[in-house]
Coordinates of C-alpha atoms in Angstrom, one line a residue:
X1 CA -42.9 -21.6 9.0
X2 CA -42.3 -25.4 8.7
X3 CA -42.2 -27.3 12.3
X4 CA -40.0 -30.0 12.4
X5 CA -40.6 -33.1 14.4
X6 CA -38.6 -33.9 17.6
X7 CA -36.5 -36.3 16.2
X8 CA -35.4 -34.0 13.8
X9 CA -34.6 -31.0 16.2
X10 CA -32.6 -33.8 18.2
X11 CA -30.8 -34.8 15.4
X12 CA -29.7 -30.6 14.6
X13 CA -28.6 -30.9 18.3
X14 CA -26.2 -33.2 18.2
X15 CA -24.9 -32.6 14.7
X16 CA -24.1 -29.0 16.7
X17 CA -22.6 -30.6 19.6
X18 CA -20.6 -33.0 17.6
X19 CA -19.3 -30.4 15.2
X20 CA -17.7 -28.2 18.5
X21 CA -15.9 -31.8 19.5
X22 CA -14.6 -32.2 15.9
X23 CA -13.0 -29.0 16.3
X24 CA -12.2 -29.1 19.7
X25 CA -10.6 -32.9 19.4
X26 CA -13.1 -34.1 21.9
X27 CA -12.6 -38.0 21.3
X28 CA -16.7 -38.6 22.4
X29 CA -17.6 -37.3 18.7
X30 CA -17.8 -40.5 17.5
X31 CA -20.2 -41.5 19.8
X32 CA -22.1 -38.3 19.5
X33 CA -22.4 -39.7 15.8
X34 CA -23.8 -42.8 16.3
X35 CA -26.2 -41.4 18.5
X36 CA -27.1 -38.7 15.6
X37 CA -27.4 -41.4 12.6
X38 CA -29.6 -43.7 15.0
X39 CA -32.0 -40.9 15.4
X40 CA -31.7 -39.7 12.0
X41 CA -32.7 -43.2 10.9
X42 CA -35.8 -43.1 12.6
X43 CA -37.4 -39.6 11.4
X44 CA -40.7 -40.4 10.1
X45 CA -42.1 -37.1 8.7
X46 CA -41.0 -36.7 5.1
X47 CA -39.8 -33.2 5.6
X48 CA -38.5 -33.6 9.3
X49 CA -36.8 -36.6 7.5
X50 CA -35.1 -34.6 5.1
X51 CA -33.5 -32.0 7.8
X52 CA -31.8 -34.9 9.5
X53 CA -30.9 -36.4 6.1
X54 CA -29.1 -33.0 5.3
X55 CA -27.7 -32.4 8.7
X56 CA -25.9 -35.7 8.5
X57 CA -24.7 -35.4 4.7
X58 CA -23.1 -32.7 6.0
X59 CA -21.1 -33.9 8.8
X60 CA -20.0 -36.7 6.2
X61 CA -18.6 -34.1 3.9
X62 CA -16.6 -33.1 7.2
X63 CA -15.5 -36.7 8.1
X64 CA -14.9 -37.5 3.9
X65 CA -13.0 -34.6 3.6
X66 CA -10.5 -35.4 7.0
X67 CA -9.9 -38.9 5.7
X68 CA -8.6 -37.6 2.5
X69 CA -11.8 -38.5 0.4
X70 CA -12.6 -35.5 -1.4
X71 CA -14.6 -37.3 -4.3
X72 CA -16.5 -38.4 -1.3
X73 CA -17.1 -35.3 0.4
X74 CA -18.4 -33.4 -2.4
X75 CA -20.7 -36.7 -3.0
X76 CA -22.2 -36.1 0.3
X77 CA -22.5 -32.2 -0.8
X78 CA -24.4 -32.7 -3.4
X79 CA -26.7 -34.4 -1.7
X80 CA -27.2 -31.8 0.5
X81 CA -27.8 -29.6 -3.0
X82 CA -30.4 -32.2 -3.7
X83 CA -32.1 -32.2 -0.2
X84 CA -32.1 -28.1 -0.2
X85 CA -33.7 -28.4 -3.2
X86 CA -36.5 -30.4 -2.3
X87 CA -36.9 -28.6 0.5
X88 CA -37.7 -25.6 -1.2
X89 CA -40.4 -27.4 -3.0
X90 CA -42.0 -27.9 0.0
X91 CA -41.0 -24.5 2.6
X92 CA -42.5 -22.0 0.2
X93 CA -43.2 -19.0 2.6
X94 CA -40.4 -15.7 2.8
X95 CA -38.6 -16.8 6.3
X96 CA -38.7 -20.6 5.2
X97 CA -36.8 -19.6 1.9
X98 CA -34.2 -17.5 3.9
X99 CA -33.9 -20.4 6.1
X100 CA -32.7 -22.6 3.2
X101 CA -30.9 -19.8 1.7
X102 CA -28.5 -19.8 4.9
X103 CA -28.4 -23.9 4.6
X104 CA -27.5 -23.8 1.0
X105 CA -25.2 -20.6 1.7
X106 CA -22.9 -23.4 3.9
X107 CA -23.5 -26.0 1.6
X108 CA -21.8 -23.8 -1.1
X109 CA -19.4 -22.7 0.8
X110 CA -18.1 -26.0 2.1
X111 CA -18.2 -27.3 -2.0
X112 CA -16.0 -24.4 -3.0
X113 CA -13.7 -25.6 0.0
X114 CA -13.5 -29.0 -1.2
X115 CA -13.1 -28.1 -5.1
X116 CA -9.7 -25.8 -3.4
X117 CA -8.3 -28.9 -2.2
X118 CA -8.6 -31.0 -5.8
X119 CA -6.8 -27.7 -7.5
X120 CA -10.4 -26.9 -9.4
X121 CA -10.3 -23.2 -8.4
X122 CA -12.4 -22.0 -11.2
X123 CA -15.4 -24.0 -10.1
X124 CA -14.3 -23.2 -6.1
X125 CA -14.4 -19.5 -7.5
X126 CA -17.8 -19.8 -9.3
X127 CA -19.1 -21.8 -5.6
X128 CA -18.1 -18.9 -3.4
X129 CA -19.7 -16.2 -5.9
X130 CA -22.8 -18.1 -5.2
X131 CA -22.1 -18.1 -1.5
X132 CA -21.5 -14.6 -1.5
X133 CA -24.8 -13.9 -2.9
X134 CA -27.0 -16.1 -0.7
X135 CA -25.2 -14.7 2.3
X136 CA -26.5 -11.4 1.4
X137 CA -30.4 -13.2 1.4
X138 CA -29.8 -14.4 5.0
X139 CA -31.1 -13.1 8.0
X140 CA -27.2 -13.3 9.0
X141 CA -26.0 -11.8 6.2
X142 CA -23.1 -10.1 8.6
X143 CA -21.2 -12.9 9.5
X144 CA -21.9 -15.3 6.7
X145 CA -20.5 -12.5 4.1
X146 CA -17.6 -12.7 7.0
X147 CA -16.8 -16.1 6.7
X148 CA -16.9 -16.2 3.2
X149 CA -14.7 -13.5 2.2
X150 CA -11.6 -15.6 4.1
X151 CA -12.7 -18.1 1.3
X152 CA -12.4 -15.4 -1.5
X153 CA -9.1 -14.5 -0.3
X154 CA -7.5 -18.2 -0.6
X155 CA -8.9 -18.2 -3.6
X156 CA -7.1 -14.8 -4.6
X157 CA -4.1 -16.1 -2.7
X158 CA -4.4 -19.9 -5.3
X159 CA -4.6 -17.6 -8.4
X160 CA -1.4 -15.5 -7.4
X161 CA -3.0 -12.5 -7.0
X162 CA -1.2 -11.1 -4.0
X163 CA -3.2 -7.8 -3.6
X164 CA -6.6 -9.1 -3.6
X165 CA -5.9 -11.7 -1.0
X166 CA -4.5 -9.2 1.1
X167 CA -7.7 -7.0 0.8
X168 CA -10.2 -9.7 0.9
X169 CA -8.1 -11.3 4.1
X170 CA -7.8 -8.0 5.8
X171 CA -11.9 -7.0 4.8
X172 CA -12.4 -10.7 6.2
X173 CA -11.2 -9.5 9.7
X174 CA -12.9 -6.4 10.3
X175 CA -16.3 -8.2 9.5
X176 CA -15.4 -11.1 11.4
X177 CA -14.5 -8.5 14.6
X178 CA -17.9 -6.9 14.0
X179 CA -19.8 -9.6 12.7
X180 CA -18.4 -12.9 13.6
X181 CA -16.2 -13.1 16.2
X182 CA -16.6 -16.8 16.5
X183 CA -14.3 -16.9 12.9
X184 CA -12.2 -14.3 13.8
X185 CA -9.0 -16.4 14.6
X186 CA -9.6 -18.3 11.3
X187 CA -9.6 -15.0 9.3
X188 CA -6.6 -13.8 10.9
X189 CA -4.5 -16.9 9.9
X190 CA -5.6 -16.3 6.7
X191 CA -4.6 -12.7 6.6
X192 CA -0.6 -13.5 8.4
X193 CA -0.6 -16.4 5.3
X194 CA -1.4 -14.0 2.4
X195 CA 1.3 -11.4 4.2
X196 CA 3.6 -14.7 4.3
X197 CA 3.0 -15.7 0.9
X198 CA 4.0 -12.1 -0.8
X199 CA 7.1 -12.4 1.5
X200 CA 6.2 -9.9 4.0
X201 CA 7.3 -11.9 7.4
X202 CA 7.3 -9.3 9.7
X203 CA 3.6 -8.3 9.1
X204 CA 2.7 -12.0 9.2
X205 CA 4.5 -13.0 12.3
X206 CA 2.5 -9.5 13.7
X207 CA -0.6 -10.7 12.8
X208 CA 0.1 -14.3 13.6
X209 CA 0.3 -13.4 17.3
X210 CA -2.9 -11.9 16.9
X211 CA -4.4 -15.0 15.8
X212 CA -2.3 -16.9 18.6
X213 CA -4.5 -15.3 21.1
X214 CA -8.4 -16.2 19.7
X215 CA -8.1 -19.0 17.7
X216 CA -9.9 -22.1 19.5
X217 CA -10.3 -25.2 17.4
X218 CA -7.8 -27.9 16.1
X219 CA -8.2 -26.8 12.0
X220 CA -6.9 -23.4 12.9
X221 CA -4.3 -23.9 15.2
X222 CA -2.8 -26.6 12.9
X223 CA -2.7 -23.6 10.4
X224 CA -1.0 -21.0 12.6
X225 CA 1.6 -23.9 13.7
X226 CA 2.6 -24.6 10.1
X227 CA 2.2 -20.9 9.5
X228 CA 5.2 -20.1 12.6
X229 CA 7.4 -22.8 10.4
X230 CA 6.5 -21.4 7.3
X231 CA 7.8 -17.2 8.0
X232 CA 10.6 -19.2 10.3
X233 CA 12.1 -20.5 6.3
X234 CA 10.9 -17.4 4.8
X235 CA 13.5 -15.7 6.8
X236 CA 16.0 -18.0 6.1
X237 CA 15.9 -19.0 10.0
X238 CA 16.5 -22.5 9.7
X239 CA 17.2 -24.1 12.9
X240 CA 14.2 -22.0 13.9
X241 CA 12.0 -23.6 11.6
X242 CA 13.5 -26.6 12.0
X243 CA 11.9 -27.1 15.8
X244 CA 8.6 -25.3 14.7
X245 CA 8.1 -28.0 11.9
X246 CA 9.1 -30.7 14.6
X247 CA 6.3 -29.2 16.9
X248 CA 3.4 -29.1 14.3
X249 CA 4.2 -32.4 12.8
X250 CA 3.9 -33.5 16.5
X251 CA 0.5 -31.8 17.0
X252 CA -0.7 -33.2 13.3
X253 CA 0.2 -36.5 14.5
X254 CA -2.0 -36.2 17.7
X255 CA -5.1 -35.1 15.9
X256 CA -5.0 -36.9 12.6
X257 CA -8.0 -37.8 12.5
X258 CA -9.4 -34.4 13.3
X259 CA -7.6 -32.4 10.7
X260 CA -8.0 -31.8 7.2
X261 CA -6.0 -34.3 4.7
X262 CA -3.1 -32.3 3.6
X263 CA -2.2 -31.4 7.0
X264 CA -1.0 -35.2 7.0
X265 CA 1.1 -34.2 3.7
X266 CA 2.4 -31.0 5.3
X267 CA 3.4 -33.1 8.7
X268 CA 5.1 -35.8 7.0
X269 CA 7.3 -32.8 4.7
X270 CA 7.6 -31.1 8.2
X271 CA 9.5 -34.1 9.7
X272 CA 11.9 -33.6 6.3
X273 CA 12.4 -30.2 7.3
X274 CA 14.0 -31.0 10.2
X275 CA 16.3 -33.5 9.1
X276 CA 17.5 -31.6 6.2
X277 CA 20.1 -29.9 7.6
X278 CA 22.0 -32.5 9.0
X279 CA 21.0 -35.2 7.2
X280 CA 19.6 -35.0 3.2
X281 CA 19.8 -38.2 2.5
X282 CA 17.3 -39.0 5.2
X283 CA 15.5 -35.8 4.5
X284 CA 15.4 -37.3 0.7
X285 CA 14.1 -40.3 1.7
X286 CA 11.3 -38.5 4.0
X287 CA 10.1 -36.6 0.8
X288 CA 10.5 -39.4 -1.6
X289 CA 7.9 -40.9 0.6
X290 CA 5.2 -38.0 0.4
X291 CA 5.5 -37.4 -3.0
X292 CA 4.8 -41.5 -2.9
X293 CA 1.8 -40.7 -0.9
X294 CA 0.5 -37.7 -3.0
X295 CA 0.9 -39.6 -6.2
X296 CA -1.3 -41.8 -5.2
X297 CA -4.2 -40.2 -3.7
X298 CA -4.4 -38.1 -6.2
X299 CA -4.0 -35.2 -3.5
X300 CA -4.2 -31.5 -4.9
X301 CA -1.6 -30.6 -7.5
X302 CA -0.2 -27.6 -5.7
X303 CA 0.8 -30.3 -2.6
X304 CA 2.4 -31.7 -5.0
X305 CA 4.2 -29.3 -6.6
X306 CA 5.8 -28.2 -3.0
X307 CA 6.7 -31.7 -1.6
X308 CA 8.8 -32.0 -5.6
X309 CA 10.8 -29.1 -4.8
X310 CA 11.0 -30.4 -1.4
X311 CA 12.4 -33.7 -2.9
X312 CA 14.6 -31.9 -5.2
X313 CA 16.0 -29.6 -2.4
X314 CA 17.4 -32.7 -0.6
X315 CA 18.6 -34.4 -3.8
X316 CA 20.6 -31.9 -4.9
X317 CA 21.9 -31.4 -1.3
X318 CA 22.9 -35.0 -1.6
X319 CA 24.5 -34.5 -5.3
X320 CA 27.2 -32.1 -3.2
X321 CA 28.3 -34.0 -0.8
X322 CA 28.4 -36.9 -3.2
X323 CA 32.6 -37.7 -3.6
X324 CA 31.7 -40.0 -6.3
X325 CA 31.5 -38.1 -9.6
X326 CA 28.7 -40.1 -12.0
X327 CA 26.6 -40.7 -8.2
X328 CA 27.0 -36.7 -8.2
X329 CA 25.9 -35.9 -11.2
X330 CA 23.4 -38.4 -11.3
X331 CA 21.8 -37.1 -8.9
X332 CA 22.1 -33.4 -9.8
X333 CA 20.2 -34.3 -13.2
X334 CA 17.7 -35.9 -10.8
X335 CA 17.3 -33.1 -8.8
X336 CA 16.6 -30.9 -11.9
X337 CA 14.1 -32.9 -13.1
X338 CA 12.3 -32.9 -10.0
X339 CA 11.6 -29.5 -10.4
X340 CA 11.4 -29.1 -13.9
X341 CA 8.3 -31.4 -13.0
X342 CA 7.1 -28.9 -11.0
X343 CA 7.4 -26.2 -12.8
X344 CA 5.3 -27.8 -15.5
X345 CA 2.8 -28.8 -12.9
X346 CA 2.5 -25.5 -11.5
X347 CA 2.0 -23.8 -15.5
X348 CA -1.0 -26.3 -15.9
X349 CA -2.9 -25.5 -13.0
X350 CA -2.1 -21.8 -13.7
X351 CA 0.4 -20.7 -11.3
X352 CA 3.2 -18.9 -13.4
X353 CA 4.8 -17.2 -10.7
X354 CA 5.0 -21.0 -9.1
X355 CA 6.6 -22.0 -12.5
X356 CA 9.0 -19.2 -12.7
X357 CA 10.3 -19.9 -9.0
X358 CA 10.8 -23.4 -10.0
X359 CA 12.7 -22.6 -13.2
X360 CA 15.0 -20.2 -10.8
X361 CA 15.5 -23.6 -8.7
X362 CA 16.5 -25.3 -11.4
X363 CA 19.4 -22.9 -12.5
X364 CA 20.0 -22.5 -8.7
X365 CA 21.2 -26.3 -9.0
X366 CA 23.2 -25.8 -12.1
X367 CA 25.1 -23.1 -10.9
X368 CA 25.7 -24.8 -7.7
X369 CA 26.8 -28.4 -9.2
X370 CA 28.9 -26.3 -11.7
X371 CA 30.6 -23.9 -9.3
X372 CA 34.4 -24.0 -9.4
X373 CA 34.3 -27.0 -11.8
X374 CA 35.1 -27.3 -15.1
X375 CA 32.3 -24.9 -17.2
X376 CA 29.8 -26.7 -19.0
X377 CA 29.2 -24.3 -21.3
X378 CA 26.2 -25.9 -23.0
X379 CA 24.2 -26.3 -19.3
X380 CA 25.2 -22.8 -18.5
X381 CA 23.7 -21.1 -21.1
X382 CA 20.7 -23.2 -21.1
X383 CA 20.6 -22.0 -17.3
X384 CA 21.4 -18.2 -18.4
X385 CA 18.4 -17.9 -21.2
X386 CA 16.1 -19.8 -18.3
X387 CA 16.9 -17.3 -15.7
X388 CA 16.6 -14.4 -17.8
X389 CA 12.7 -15.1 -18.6
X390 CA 12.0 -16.2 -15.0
X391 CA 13.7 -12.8 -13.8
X392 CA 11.4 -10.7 -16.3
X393 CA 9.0 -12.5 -15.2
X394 CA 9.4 -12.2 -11.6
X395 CA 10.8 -8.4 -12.3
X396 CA 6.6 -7.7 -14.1
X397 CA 5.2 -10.0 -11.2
X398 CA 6.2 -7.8 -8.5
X399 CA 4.2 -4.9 -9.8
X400 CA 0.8 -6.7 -10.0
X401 CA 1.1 -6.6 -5.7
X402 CA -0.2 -4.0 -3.4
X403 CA 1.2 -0.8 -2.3
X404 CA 4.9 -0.2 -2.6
X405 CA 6.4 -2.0 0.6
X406 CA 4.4 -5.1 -1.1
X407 CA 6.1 -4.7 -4.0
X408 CA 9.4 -4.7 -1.8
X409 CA 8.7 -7.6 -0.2
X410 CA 7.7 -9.6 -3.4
X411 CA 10.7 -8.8 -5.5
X412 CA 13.2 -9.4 -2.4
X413 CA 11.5 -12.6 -2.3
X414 CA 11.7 -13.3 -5.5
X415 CA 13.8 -11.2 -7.7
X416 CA 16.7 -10.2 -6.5
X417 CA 18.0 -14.1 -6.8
X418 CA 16.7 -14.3 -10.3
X419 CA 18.9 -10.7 -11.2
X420 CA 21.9 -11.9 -9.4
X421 CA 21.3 -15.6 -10.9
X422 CA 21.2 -14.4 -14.6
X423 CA 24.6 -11.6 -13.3
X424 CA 26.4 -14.4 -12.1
X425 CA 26.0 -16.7 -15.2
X426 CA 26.6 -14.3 -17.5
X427 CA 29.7 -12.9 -16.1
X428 CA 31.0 -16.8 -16.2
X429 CA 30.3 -17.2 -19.7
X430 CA 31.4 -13.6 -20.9
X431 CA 28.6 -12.7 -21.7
X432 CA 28.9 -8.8 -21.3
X433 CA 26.2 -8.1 -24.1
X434 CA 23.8 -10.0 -21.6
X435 CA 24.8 -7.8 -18.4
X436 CA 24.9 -4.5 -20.1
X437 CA 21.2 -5.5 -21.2
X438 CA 20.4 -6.7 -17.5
X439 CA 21.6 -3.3 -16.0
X440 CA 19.6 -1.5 -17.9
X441 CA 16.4 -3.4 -16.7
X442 CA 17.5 -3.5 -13.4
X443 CA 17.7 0.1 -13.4
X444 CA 14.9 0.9 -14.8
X445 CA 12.3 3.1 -13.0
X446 CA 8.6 2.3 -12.3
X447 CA 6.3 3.5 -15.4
X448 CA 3.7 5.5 -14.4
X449 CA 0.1 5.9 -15.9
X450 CA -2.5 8.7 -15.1
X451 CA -5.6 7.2 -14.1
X452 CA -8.5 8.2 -10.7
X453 CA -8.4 8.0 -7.4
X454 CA -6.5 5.2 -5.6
X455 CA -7.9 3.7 -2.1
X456 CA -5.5 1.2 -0.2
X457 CA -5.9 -1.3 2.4
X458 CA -3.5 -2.0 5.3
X459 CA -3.4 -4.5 7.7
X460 CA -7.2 -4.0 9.2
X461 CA -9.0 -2.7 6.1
X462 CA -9.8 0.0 3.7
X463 CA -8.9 3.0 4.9
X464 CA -10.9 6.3 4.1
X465 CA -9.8 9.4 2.0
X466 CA -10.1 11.1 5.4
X467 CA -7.4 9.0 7.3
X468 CA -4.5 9.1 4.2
X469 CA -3.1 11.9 2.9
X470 CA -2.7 12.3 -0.3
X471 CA 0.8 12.0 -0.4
X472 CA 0.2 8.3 1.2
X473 CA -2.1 7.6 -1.4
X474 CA 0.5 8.2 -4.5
X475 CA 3.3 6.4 -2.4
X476 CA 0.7 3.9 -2.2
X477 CA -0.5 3.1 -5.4
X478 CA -1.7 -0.5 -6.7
X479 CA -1.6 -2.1 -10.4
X480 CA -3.3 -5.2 -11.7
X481 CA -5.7 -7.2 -8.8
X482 CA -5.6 -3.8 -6.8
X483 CA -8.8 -2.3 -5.6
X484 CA -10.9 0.2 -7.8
X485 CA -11.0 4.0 -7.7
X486 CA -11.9 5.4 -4.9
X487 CA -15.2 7.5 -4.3
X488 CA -13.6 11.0 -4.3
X489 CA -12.6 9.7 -8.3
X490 CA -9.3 12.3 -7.5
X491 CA -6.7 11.9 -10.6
X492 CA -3.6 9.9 -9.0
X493 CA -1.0 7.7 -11.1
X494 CA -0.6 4.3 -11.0
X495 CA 3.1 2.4 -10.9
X496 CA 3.6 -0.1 -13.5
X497 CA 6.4 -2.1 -14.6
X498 CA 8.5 0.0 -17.2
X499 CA 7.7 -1.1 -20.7
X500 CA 10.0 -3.2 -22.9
X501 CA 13.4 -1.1 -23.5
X502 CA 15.8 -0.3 -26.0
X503 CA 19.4 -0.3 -25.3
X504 CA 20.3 0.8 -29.0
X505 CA 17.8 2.4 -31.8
X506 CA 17.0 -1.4 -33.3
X507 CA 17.7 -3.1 -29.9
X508 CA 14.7 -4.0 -27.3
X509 CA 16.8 -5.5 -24.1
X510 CA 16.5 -9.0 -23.3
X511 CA 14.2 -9.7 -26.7
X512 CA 14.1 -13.2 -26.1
X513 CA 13.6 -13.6 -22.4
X514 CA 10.8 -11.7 -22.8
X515 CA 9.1 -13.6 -25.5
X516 CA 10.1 -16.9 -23.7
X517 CA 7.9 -14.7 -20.8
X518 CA 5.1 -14.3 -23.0
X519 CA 4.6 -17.7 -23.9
X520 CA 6.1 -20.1 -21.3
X521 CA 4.4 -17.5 -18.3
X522 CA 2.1 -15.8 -19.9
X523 CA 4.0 -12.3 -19.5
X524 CA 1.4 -9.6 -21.2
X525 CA 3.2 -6.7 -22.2
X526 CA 2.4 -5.1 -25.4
X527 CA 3.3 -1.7 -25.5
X528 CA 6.2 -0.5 -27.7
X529 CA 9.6 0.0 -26.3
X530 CA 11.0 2.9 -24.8
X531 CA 14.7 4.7 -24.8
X532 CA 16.5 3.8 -21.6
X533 CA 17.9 6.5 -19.4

């Protein structure tokens, strides 16, 4: 076992005791800092040297990362890479290469982190499946496979895929509980978010109050304060979410300097929120100025794509109560390219169910700035074939979630404002070819298809064959990112959305809106059509 010199065990001392006041908001970290570079600095031994060297990269990726710098962050990350590296060079015996294993385990865990934040989720993915695998080399294998599974599941939850982050967020919290109690507040945020983000409320604001009671550090309850504004919109409770937003911008504002950088974005959009209401045009000018701010730090994409919508929320709003009729329709077309920029921002970082919400938004605005007006037909039936592929969309979408209340939750969310959307416009334009077509995929049942044995997860974990009946499993059942058969390998069926239809012998309903699907969202769908009911 390599010894380390004194200096360098003094050094891992205070990098410990100045991470707990980074989290805690403890203003004496920075002097704890200074104290911890000025012995760092005078390590003599080459390999004692090399410990401090990597113990205070580290804590720069932390400080990088708060001020906004990713670039820098993962800079001082791959120095640690470097340093672990060496390391092993030198620490050749069993326990010695565990020991680095566990170092390089946080080192990759922290890079996959980082690459989250810049939008690069393919290289955060391929990060935390290296993490994954030296946690299971450490001598704490338990609570390092803990932690990282609440990275998994943002990941899941960045790629759209609603089940897995479930599982992985709920798998998180049982380990944690066993494992890791320390992170057990930080893995129940990130299970209420992936229940907020399929548009299950309830369960989130249940397991939110879980969290309220453990979590313990300023990164976490940041979180769960944004998360109470969050389910507070989600169910359409605005003054609600109005004072929650005002209270965690307050608390973002206090500990700026202790939080990570797009809490700074999400505090400024929060202070928006509140004024929206009463007051767009303020509310406009509030996001006007973090989409400013995004733009040019180059934040991550995804910030951006929300704080656009934000800012196109608010100019529409403004387009309405505008008397003047070119200010109000130049501000309408304003609005809509606002979130046509979205949309196109979300499809390029690969988030079509992003894209497909945004192209709802868009005809939401059209069919509000034309209501009661003189019909533009042209706009309107641009807004009707747009509609129509984000509802088939949405409509396929909703089947690639978890269990069947999931699937509820996902398509209430979701859409039921796309269907009545594309209803609405049609019936304005006479369109009764269109709504016959629409009725019969509304009505269409789930397609079923035989396949084995089905396990589920709720809110805690995977539950056992022994603790769900049967008839729970099949009312149950999971499709696309779901989890695989079970052990017992029992037949079972799996729901599916129903295959492309035909309303007459040569007809297949809604033809085009599901090729503009295929190609715009990447809809894949390719078995033949069936007769309808």
């Amino acid at each position: 076992m390599v010894e380390l010199d004194d200096d360098a065990v003094e050094v891992r001392r205070l990098v410990e005791v100045l991470a707990g006041q980074l989290q805690t908001g403890d203003a004496r970290w920075q002097a704890t800092l200074t104290r911890a570079r000025a012995v760092a600095d005078a390590v003599t031994d080459p390999r004692s040297r090399m410990d401090a060297q990597l113990r205070i990269a580290n804590i720069d990726h932390v400080l990088s990362l708060n001020a906004g710098d990713v670039t820098g962050a993962l800079a001082h990350l791959d120095h640690c890479v470097e340093l672990i590296g060496a390391a092993r060079e030198i620490d050749v015996t069993d326990a010695d290469q565990r020991r680095l294993d566990e170092q390089e385990w946080g080192v990759r865990l922290n890079r996959s982190q980082a690459l989250q934040v810049i939008g690069d989720i393919d290289g955060a993915d391929s990060e935390c499946v290296f993490a994954l695998e030296l946690a299971s080399r450490t001598e704490n294998a338990g609570p390092h496979r803990a932690a990282t599974l609440c990275t998994v599941a943002a990941i899941a939850s960045e790629r759209e895929q609603w089940s897995r982050a479930l599982r992985y967020a709920a798998e998180a919290v049982d380990e944690c509980a066993v494992h890791n109690p320390d992170a057990l507040g930080v893995a129940l945020v990130n299970l209420a978010q992936a229940h907020a983000a399929i548009g299950d409320y309830d369960a989130a604001s249940r397991v939110a109050d879980r969290a309220e009671a453990v979590v313990d550090n300023v990164q976490s309850g940041a979180a769960l304060s944004h998360l109470r504004g969050y389910i507070a919109m989600g169910r359409k409770d605005i003054d609600r979410a109005a004072a929650l937003f005002a209270e965690y911008a307050e608390s973002a504002r206090a500990n700026a300097d202790l939080l990570e950088p797009h809490h700074r974005s999400e505090s400024a959009k929060a202070l928006g929120i509140g004024a929206h209401g009463s007051d767009p045009w303020r509310a406009r000018e509030q996001y006007q100025i973090v989409v400013d701010t995004i733009r040019a730090e180059e934040a991550a994409p995804m910030s951006l794509v929300a704080a656009l919508l934000q800012l196109s929320g608010a100019t529409q709003d403004c387009a309405l109560s505008e008397d003047d009729p070119a200010t109000a329709s130049a501000r309408h077309e304003e609005a809509c390219a606002l979130v046509a920029e979205a949309a196109e921002l979300a499809l390029a970082h690969s988030r079509p169910t992003m894209a497909a919400e945004c192209d709802l938004t868009r005809v939401r605005y059209v069919d509000q700035f034309h209501h009661g007006a003189a019909v533009n037909q042209p706009a309107l039936r641009v807004a009707l074939a747009t509609v129509l592929a984000a509802a088939v969309y949405l409509h396929h979408a909703s089947f690639s979630s978890s269990r069947h209340a999931q699937r509820r939750h996902f398509a209430a969310g979701r859409g039921v404002e796309a269907f009545s959307l594309a209803f609405s416009l049609a019936a304005e334009l006479g369109a009764g070819d269109v709504i016959a077509e629409l009725v019969e995929l509304r009505s269409a049942a789930a397609f079923f298809i035989p396949t084995r044995g089905v396990r589920d997860t709720g809110d805690t974990g995977a539950r056992t064959p022994r603790e769900r009946s049967w008839a729970d499993e099949l009312s149950e059942l999971m499709i696309g990112d779901g989890l695989p058969p079970s052990d017992d390998d029992r037949p079972s069926l799996v729901a599916t959305a129903p295959p492309p239809l035909l309303l007459t012998p040569s007809t297949v309903v809604l033809t085009e809106a599901f090729d503009t699907a295929r190609t715009r969202f990447g809809l894949v769908d390719d078995r033949d059509a069936v007769e309808t009911w």
